[in-house]
Coordinates of C-alpha atoms and ligand atoms in Angstrom, one line a residue:
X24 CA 0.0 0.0 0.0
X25 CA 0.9 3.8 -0.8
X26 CA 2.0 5.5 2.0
X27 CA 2.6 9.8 2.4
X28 CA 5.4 10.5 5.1
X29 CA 5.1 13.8 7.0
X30 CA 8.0 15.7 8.2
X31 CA 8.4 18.3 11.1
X32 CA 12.2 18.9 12.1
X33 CA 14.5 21.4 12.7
X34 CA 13.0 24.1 15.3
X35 CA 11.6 22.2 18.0
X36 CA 9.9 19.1 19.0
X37 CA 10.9 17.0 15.4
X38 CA 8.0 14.7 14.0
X39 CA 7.5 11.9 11.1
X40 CA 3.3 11.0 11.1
X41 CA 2.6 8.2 8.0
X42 CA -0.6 8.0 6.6
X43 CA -2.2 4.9 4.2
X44 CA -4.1 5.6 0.6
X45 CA -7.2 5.2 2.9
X46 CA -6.2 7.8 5.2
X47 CA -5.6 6.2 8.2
X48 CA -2.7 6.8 10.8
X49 CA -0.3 4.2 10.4
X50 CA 2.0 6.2 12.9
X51 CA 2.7 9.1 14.3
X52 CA 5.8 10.2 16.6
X53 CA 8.1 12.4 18.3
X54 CA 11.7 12.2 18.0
X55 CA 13.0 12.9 21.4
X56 CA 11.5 9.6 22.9
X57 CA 13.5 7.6 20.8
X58 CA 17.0 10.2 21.1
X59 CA 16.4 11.1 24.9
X60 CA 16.7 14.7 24.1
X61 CA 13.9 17.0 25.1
X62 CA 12.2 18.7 22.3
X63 CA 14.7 17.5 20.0
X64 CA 14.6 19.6 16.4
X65 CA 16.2 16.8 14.7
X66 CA 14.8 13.4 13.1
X67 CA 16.4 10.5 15.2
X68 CA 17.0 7.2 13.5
X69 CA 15.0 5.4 15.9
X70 CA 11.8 7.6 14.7
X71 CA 12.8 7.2 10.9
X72 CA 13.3 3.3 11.4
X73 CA 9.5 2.7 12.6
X74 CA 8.8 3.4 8.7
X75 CA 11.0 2.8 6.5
X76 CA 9.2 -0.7 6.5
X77 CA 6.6 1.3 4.6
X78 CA 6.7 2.1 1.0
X79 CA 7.0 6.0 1.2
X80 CA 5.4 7.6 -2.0
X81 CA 5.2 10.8 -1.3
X82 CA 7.2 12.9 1.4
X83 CA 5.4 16.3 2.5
X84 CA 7.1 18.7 4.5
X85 CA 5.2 21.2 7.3
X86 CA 6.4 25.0 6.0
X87 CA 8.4 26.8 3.3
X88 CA 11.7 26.6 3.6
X89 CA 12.6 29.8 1.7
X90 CA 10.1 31.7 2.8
X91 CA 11.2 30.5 6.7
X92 CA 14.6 31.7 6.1
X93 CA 13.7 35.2 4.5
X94 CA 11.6 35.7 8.1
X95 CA 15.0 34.7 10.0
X96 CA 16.2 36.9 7.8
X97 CA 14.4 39.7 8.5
X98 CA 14.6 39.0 11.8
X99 CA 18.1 39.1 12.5
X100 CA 18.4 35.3 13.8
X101 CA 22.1 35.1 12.3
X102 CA 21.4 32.8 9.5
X103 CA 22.8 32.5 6.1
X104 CA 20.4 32.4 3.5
X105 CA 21.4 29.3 1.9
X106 CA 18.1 28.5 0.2
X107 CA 18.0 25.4 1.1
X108 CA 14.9 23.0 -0.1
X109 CA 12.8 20.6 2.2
X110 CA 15.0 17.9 0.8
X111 CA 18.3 19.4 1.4
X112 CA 16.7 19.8 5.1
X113 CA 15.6 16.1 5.0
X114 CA 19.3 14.8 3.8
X115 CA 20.6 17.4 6.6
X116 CA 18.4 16.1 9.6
X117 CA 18.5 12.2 8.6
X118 CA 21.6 11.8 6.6
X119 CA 21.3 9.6 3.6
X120 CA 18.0 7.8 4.0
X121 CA 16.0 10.4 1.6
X122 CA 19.0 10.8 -0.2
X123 CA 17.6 8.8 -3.1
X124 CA 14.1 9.8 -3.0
X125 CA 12.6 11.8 -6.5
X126 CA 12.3 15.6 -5.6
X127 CA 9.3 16.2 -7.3
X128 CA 7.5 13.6 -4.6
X129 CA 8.5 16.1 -2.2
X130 CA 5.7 18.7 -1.2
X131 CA 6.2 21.7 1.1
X132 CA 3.3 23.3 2.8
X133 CA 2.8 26.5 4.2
X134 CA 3.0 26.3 8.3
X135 CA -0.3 27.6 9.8
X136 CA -1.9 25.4 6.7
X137 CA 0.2 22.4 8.2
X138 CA -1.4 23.3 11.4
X139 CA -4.7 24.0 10.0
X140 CA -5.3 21.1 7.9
X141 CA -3.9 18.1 11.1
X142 CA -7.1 20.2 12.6
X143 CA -9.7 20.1 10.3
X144 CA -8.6 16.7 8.6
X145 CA -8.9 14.6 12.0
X146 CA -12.2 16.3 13.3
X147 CA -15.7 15.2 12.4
X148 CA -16.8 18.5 11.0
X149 CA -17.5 19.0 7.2
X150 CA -17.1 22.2 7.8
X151 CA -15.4 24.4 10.5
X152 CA -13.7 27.9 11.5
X153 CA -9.9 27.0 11.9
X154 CA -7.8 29.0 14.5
X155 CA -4.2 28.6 14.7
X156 CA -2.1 30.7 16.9
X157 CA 1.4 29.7 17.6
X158 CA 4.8 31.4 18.5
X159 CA 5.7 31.7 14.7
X160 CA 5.3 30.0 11.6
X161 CA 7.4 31.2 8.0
X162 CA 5.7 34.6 8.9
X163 CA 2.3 34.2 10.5
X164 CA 1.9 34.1 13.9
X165 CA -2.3 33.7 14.1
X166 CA -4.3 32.9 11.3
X167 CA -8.1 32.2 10.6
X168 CA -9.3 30.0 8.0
X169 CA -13.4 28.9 6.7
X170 CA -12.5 25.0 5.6
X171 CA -15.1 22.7 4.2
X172 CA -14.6 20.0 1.8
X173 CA -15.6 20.3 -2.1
X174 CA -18.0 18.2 -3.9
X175 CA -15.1 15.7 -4.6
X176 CA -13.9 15.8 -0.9
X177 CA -11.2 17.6 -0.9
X178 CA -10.5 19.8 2.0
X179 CA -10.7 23.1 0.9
X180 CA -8.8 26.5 2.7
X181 CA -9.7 29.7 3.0
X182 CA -7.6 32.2 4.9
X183 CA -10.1 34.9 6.0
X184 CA -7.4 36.9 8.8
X185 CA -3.5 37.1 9.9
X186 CA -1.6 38.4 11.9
X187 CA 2.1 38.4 11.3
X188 CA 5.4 38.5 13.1
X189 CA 6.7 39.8 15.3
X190 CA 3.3 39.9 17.2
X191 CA 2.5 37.1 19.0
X192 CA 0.9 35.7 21.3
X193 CA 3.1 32.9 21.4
X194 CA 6.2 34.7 21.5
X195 CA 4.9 37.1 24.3
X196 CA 3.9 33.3 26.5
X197 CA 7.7 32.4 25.7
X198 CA 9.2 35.5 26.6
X199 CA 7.5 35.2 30.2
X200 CA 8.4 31.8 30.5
X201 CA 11.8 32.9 30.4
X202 CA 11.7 35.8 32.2
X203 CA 10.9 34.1 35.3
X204 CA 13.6 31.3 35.1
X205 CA 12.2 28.6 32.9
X206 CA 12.4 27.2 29.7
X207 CA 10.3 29.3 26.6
X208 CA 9.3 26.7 24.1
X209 CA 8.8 23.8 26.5
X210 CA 7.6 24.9 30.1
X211 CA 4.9 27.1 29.3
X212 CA 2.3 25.2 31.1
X213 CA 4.2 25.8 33.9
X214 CA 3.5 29.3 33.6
X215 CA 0.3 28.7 33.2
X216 CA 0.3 26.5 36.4
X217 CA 1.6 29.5 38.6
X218 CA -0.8 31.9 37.2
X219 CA -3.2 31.0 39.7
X220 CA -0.8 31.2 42.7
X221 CA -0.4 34.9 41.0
X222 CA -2.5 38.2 41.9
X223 CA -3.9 40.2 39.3
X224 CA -2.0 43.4 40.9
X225 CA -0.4 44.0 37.7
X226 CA -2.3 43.0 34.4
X227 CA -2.5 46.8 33.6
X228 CA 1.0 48.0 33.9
X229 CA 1.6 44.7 31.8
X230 CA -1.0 45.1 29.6
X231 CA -0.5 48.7 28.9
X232 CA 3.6 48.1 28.8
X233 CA 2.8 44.6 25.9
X234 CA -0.2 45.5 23.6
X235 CA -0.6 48.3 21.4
X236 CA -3.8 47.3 20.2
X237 CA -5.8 44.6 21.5
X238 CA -8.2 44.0 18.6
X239 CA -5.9 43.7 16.2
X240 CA -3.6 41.4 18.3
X241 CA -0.5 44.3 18.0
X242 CA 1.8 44.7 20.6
X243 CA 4.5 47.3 21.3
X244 CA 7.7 45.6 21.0
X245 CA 9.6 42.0 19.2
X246 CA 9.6 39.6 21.9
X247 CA 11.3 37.1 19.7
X248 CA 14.3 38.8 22.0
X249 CA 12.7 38.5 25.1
X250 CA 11.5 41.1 27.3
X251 CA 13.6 44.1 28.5
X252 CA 15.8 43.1 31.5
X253 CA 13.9 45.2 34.1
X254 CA 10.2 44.9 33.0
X255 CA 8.4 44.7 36.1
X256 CA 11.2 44.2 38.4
X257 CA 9.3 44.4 41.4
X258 CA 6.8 42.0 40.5
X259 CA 6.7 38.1 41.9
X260 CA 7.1 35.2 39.1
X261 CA 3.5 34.3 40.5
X262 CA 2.0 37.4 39.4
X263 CA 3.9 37.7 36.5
X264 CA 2.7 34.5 35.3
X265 CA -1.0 35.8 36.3
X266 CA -1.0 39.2 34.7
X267 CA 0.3 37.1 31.2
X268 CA -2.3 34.6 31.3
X269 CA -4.9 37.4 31.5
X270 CA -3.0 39.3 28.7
X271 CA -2.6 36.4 26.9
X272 CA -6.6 35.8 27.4
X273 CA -8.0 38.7 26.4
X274 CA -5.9 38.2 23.1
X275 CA -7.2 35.1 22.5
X276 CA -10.6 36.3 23.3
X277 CA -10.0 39.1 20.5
X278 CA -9.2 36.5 18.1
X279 CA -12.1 34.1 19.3
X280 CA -14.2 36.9 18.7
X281 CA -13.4 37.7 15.2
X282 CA -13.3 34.7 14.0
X283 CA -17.1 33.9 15.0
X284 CA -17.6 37.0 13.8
X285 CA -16.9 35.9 9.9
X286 CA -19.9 33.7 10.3
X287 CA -18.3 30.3 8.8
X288 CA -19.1 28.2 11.0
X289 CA -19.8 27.5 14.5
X290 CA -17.8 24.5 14.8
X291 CA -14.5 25.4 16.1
X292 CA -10.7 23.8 14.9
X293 CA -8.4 25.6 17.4
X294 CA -4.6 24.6 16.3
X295 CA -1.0 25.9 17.2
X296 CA 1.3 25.4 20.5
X297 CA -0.7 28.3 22.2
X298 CA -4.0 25.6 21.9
X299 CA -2.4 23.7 24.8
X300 CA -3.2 26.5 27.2
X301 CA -6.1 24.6 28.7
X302 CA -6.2 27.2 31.1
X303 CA -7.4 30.1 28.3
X304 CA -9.6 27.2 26.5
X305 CA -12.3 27.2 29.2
X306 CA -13.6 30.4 27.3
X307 CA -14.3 28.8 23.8
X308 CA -17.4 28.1 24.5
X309 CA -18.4 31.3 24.4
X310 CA -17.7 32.1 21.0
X311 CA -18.4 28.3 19.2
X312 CA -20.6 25.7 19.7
X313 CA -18.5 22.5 18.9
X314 CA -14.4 22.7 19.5
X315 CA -12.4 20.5 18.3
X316 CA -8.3 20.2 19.7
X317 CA -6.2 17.9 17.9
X318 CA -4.1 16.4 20.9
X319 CA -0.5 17.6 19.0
X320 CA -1.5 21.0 17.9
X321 CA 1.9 22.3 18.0
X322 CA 4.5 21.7 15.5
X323 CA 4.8 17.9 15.8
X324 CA 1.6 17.4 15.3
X325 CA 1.8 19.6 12.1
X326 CA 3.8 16.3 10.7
X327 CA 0.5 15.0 10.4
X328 CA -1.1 18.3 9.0
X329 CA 1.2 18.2 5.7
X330 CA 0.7 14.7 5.4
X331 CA -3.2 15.8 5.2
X332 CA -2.7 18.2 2.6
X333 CA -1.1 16.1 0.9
X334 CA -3.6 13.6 0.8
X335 CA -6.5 16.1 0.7
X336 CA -8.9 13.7 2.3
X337 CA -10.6 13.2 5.6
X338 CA -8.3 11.7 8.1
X339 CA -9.7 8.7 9.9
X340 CA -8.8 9.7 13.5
X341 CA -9.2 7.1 15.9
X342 CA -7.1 7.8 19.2
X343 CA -3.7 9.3 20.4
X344 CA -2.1 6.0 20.4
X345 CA 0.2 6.8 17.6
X346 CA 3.4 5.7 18.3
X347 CA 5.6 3.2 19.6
X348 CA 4.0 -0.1 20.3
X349 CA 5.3 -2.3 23.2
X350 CA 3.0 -5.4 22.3
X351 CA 0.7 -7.5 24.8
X352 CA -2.1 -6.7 26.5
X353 CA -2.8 -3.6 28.9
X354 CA -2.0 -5.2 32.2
X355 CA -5.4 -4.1 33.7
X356 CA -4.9 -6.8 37.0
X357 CA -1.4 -6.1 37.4
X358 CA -2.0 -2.3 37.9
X359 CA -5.4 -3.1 40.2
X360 CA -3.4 -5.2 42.2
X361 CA -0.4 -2.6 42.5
X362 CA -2.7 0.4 43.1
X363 CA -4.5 -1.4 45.8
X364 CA -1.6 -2.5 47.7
X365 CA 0.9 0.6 47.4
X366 CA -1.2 3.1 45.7
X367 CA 1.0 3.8 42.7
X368 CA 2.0 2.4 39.8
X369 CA 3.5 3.0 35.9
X370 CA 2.7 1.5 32.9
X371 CA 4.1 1.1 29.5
X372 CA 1.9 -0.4 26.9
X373 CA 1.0 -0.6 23.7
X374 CA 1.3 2.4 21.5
X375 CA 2.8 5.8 22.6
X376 CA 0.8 8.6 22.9
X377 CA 1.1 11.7 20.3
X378 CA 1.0 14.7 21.6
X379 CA 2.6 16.2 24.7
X380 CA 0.3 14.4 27.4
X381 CA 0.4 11.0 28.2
X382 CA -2.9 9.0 28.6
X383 CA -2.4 6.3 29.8
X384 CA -0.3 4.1 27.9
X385 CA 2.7 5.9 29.3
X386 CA 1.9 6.9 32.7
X387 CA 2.5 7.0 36.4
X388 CA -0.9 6.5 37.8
X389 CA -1.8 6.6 41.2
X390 CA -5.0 6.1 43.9
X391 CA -6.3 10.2 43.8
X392 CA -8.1 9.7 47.4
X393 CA -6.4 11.4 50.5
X394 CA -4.3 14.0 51.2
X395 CA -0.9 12.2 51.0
X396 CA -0.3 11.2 48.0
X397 CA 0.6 14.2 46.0
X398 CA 4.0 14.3 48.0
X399 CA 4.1 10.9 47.1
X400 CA 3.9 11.4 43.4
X401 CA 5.9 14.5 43.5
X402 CA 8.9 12.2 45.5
X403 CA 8.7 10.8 42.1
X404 CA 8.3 13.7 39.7
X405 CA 10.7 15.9 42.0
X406 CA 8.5 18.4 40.3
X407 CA 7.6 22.0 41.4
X408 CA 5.3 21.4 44.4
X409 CA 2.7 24.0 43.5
X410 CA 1.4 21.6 40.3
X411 CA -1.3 19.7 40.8
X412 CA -1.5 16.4 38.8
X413 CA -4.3 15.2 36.8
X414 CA -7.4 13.1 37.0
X415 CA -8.2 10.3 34.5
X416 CA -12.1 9.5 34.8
X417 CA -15.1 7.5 33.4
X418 CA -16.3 9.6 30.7
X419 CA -19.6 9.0 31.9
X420 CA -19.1 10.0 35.2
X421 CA -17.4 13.3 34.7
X422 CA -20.4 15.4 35.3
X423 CA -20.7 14.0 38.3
X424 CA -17.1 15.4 40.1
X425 CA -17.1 18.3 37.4
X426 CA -18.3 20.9 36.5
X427 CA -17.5 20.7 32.5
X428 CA -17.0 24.4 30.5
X429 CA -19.3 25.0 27.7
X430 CA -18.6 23.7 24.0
X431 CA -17.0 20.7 26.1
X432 CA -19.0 17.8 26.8
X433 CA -15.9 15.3 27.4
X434 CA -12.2 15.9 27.2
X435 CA -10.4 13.4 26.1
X436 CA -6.7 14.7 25.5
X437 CA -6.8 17.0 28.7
X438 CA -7.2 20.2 26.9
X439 CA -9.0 22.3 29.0
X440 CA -9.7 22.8 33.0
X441 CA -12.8 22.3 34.6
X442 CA -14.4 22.8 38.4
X443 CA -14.2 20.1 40.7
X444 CA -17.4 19.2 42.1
X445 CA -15.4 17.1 45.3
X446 CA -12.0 18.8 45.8
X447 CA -12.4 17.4 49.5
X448 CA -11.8 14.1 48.3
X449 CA -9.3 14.3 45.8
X450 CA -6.9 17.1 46.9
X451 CA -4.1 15.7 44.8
X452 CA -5.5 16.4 41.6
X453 CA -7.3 20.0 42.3
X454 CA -5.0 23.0 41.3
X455 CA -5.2 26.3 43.7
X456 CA -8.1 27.8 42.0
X457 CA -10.0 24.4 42.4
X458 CA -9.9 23.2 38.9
X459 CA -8.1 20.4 37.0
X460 CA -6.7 18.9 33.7
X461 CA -9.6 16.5 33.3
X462 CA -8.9 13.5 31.0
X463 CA -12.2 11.8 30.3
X464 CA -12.2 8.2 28.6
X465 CA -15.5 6.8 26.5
X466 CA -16.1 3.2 26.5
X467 CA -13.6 2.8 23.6
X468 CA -12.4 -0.3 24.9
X469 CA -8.4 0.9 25.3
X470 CA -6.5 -0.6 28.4
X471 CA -7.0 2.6 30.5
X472 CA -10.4 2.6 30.6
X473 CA -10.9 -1.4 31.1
X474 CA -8.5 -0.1 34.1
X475 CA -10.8 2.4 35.4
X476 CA -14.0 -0.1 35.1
X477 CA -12.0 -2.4 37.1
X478 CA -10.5 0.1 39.6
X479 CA -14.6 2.1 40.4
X480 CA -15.9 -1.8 40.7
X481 CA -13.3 -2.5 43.2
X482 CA -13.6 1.0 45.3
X483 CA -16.4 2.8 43.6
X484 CA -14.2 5.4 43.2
X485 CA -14.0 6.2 39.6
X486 CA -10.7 8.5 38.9
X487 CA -7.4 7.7 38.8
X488 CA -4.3 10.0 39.2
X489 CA -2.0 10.7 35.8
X490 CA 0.6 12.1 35.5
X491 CA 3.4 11.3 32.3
X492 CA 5.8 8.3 33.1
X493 CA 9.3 9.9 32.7
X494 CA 12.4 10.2 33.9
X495 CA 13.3 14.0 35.4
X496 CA 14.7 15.8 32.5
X497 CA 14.0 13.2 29.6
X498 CA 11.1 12.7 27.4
X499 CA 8.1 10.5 28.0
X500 CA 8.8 6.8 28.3
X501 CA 9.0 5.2 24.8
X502 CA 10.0 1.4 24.8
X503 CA 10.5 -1.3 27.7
X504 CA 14.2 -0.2 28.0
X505 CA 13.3 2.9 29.2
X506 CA 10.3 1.4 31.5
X507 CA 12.8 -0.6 32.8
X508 CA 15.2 2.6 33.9
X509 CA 12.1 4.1 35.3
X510 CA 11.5 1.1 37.4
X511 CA 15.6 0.8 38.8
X512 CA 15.7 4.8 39.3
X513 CA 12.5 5.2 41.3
X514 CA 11.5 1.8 42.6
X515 CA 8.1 2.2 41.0
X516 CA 6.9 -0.9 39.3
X517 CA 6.3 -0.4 35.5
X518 CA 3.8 -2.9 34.3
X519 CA 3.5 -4.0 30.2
Ligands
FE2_611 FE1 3.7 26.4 14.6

C-alpha cells in the first residue's frame, strides 16, 4: 500500500506521522522519545526506522523553507540564506536515508496550513472555523481559516485573517516563561500553572507596557528577543505569570471573537502550541458551539497536517495511540493489584501517545483519594510542588465530580480545565483555584479505561491520578528499556 510521510524537524519538537491511501494513521511520533533529548529539532534514527518498512510515495514537509529563512532573515536570527529545499533539510536532519528519493515527490506546505489542515482533517466537522495561533510559523503568527470539503472531498482552505510577526501571542507566552527562570518553548504550562498562585495586581501595567492594540492582536515591542531586563522588576514570578495569562486571554478572546464573527461556521478547529493553554480554553465556548483540539496542535503534530494536505482527504482519526508499540495486553490486573496495595503504579503499553500528554499508555498513575499522595507522586516527579497532577475518569461519570465548560462535553486529550465538584476528596489532583486537567475516557475499549472499570468496581471510586511516566529531564517513556530505567531509578513498578 501507498503511504505519504510527514515531516516536522529542525526548530523544535521534530515529527515523522505516515498515513495509508485510505487515510488512516499508520504512525505518528516524536523524535525525542527515541533520542532522549527533550524537544529535540532533529529526526532521530529510531523515529525514521519505525517506517521505513513502509513504501513511502510521497514525502510532504510542514512549512516553506525559503520563505522561513527570509523571516529569520528579516529577523536578525544570524542565519545565512542558503536557500535550502525541504530535501536538502531532509538529507541534513537524517543523513542519507532520503538521499535517493525523486524531488518532485517532495511537497512543502505553508505552516499555519500544516497546522490547519492536522485540525480540520482529523475532526468530524465537514465544515469548520480553523484557529491557529502559535509562537511563529514562516511569517504568520495567528491565522483564521473557513475550511469545508468540495464536492469531490477535498478539504478546501480559506484564509479569511493574519496576523504576522513579530506579534504574538506565542512569543509574548515564551518571553515570560523565560523571564521568570524557565524554559520558553517547553515549560509554558508551567507558567500557566503558577498563574493562579499569581495576583492580578499587575495585568494593567503589563498590559498597557505589551499590547498596542488589542483588537488587532499588535503589541509594542519583538519579543522574539525576550522582554527588556527590568520589566516589572518588582513584581513576583506568581503574578507575573497571572497578569500574562490574562494578557494572553484577552488576546485570544480578541481573536475568538473575530473569527465567529466571519460567520463560517460555529464549529471550532483551534490549532498551534498556544491551543495547549487549557487554562485560556475554558472560554471557547463562548464564541463556538463545537471545538475540536487535535491532541498535538503544536509543531509535531503539524507532521500530520502536511501529510493531510497532501492527501487532501478526511483523516480517519481514531485515538492518540500513535506511536511506539510495546505489544501485549494492557495489564489491567497487574496495575489493580499494585494500586491497591501501594497506591502507585506506571505503565508502558502498547502504542505511545502523540502529543505532549500522556494518557495512559505511558503513565505514572496513582490512587487520587487522601491527602498524602501528592508528596508521594511529587517524591517521584521531583516536580515544582505547586502543580497539581491530573485526574483520568469515566467519561460517563465526569459530570458527576465536574463541572464541564461550555462547548465541552468530554475531554479526552486533557485540553481544557474544569471545576471540581469534590475537591475534598481528591486534593491531589485540584490545582489552587480548584480546577483540573480532566482527562475523560469513552467506552472505547483501550487498556486505561478497562483499568478504570475495574479500579470504580473494586472501590467505587471512579478517577485515577496521571501524570506522564518519565524520567526527570528526559522525554516521556517510549520502549520497555526505558520502562525498565524508570523502574531501577524510582523503585516504582512499570507494568507491560
Ligand atoms: Fe507552529
Amino acid at each position: 500500500m501507498k503511504h505519504i510521510l510527514g515531516v516536522s524537524a529542525g526548530f523544535h519538537d521534530a515529527a515523522l506521522s505516515l498515513i495509508n491511501e485510505k487515510g488512516d494513521i499508520v504512525f505518528a511520533g516524536h523524535s525525542e522519545r527515541y533520542s532522549k533529548n527533550k524537544n529535540d529539532e532533529n529526526l532521530s534514527l529510531g523515529l525514521l526506522h519505525e517506517v521505513t518498512k513502509y513504501n513511502v510515495q510521497h514525502i510532504a514537509y510542514y512549512e516553506r523553507p525559503w520563505a522561513k529563512q527570509l523571516r529569520q532573515l528579516y529577523a536578525g536570527q544570524g542565519i545565512e540564506w542558503n536557500k535550502l529545499t525541504a530535501k536538502q533539510i531532509l538529507i541534513n536532519q537524517i543523513g542519507n536515508e532520503f538521499k535517493a528519493f525523486p524531488s518532485d515527490r517532495i511537497s512543502t506546505h505553508n505552516h499555519h496550513l500544516s497546522h490547519a489542515a492536522a485540525g480540520f482533517q482529523t475532526s468530524t466537522f465537514d465544515r469548520a472555523t480553523v484557529v491557529v495561533i502559535d509562537a511563529i510559523g514562516e511569517w504568520d503568527t495567528i491565522s483564521i481559516w473557513g475550511a469545508e470539503y468540495d464536492r469531490k472531498g477535498q478539504a478546501v482552505y480559506k484564509k479569511l485573517w493574519r496576523q504576522t510577526y513579530p506579534h504574538s501571542i506565542g512569543l509574548f507566552y515564551s518571553a515570560i516563561t523565560s523571564r521568570i527562570g524557565l524554559r520558553p518553548l517547553d515549560e509554558e504550562y508551567i507558567t500557566m500553572g503558577m498563574a493562579a498562585w499569581g495576583k492580578p495586581n499587575w495585568y494593567e501595567s503589563m498590559t498597557n507596557a505589551v499590547v498596542k492594540n488589542t483588537h488587532l492582536v499588535t503589541m509594542h515591542n519583538n519579543y522574539h528577543t525576550g522582554l527588556p531586563e527590568n520589566f516589572l522588576e518588582a513584581a513576583t514570578n506568581e503574578d507575573i505569570a497571572c497578569a500574562a495569562q490574562m494578557v494572553a486571554e484577552d488576546l485570544i478572546s480578541q481573536v475568538m471573537q473575530r473569527a465567529r464573527g466571519f460567520g463560517w461556521s460555529s464549529n471550532l478547529v483551534y490549532m498551534g502550541g498556544v491551543a495547549l493553554n487549557c487554562l485560556a480554553n475554558r472560554n471557547l465556548g463562548k464564541w463556538f458551539d463545537r471545538i475540536w483540539i487535535m491532541p498535538c496542535p503544536g509543531d509535531a503534530g503539524s507532521s500530520l497536517g502536511a501529510a493531510a494536505l497532501a492527501y487532501g482527504r478526511p483523516i480517519n482519526w481514531v485515538d492518540a495511540y500513535l506511536g511506539h508499540n510495546i505489544d501485549g495486553p494492557y495489564p489491567v490486573q497487574a496495575l489493580l493489584d499494585e494500586l491497591s496495595t501501594n497506591r502507585i503504579a506506571g505503565v508502558a503499553s502498547g502504542r505511545a501517545e502523540f502529543g505532549p500528554r500522556a494518557l495512559g499508555n505511558r503513565s505514572l498513575l496513582a490512587d487520587p483519594r487522601g491527602s498524602r499522595i501528592k508528596d508521594q507522586v511529587n517524591e517521584i516527579k521531583r516536580r515544582q510542588k505547586f502543580r497539581p497532577f491530573a485526574p483520568v475518569l469515566l467519561e460517563e461519570l465526569v459530570d458527576q465530580y465536574f463541572d464541564m465548560p461550555s462547548g465541552f462535553v468530554n475531554s479526552r486529550y486533557m485540553q481544557v480545565i474544569a471545576s471540581c465538584r469534590r475537591p475534598d476528596l481528591f486534593p491531589a489532583i485540584i490545582h489552587v483555584d480548584g480546577t483540573s486537567r480532566v482527562q475523560t475516557v469513552p467506552r472505547d475499549g483501550s487498556g486505561i479505561r478497562k483499568l478504570l472499570e475495574a479500579w470504580y468496581d473494586l472501590t467505587g471510586c471512579p478517577m485515577l491520578l496521571n501524570t506522564s511516566l518519565n524520567i526527570r529531564g528526559e522525554p516521556m517513556v517510549n520502549d520497555r528499556a526505558d520502562a525498565d530505567r524508570f523502574e531501577q531509578l524510582y523503585g516504582v513498578k512499570v507494568f507491560s
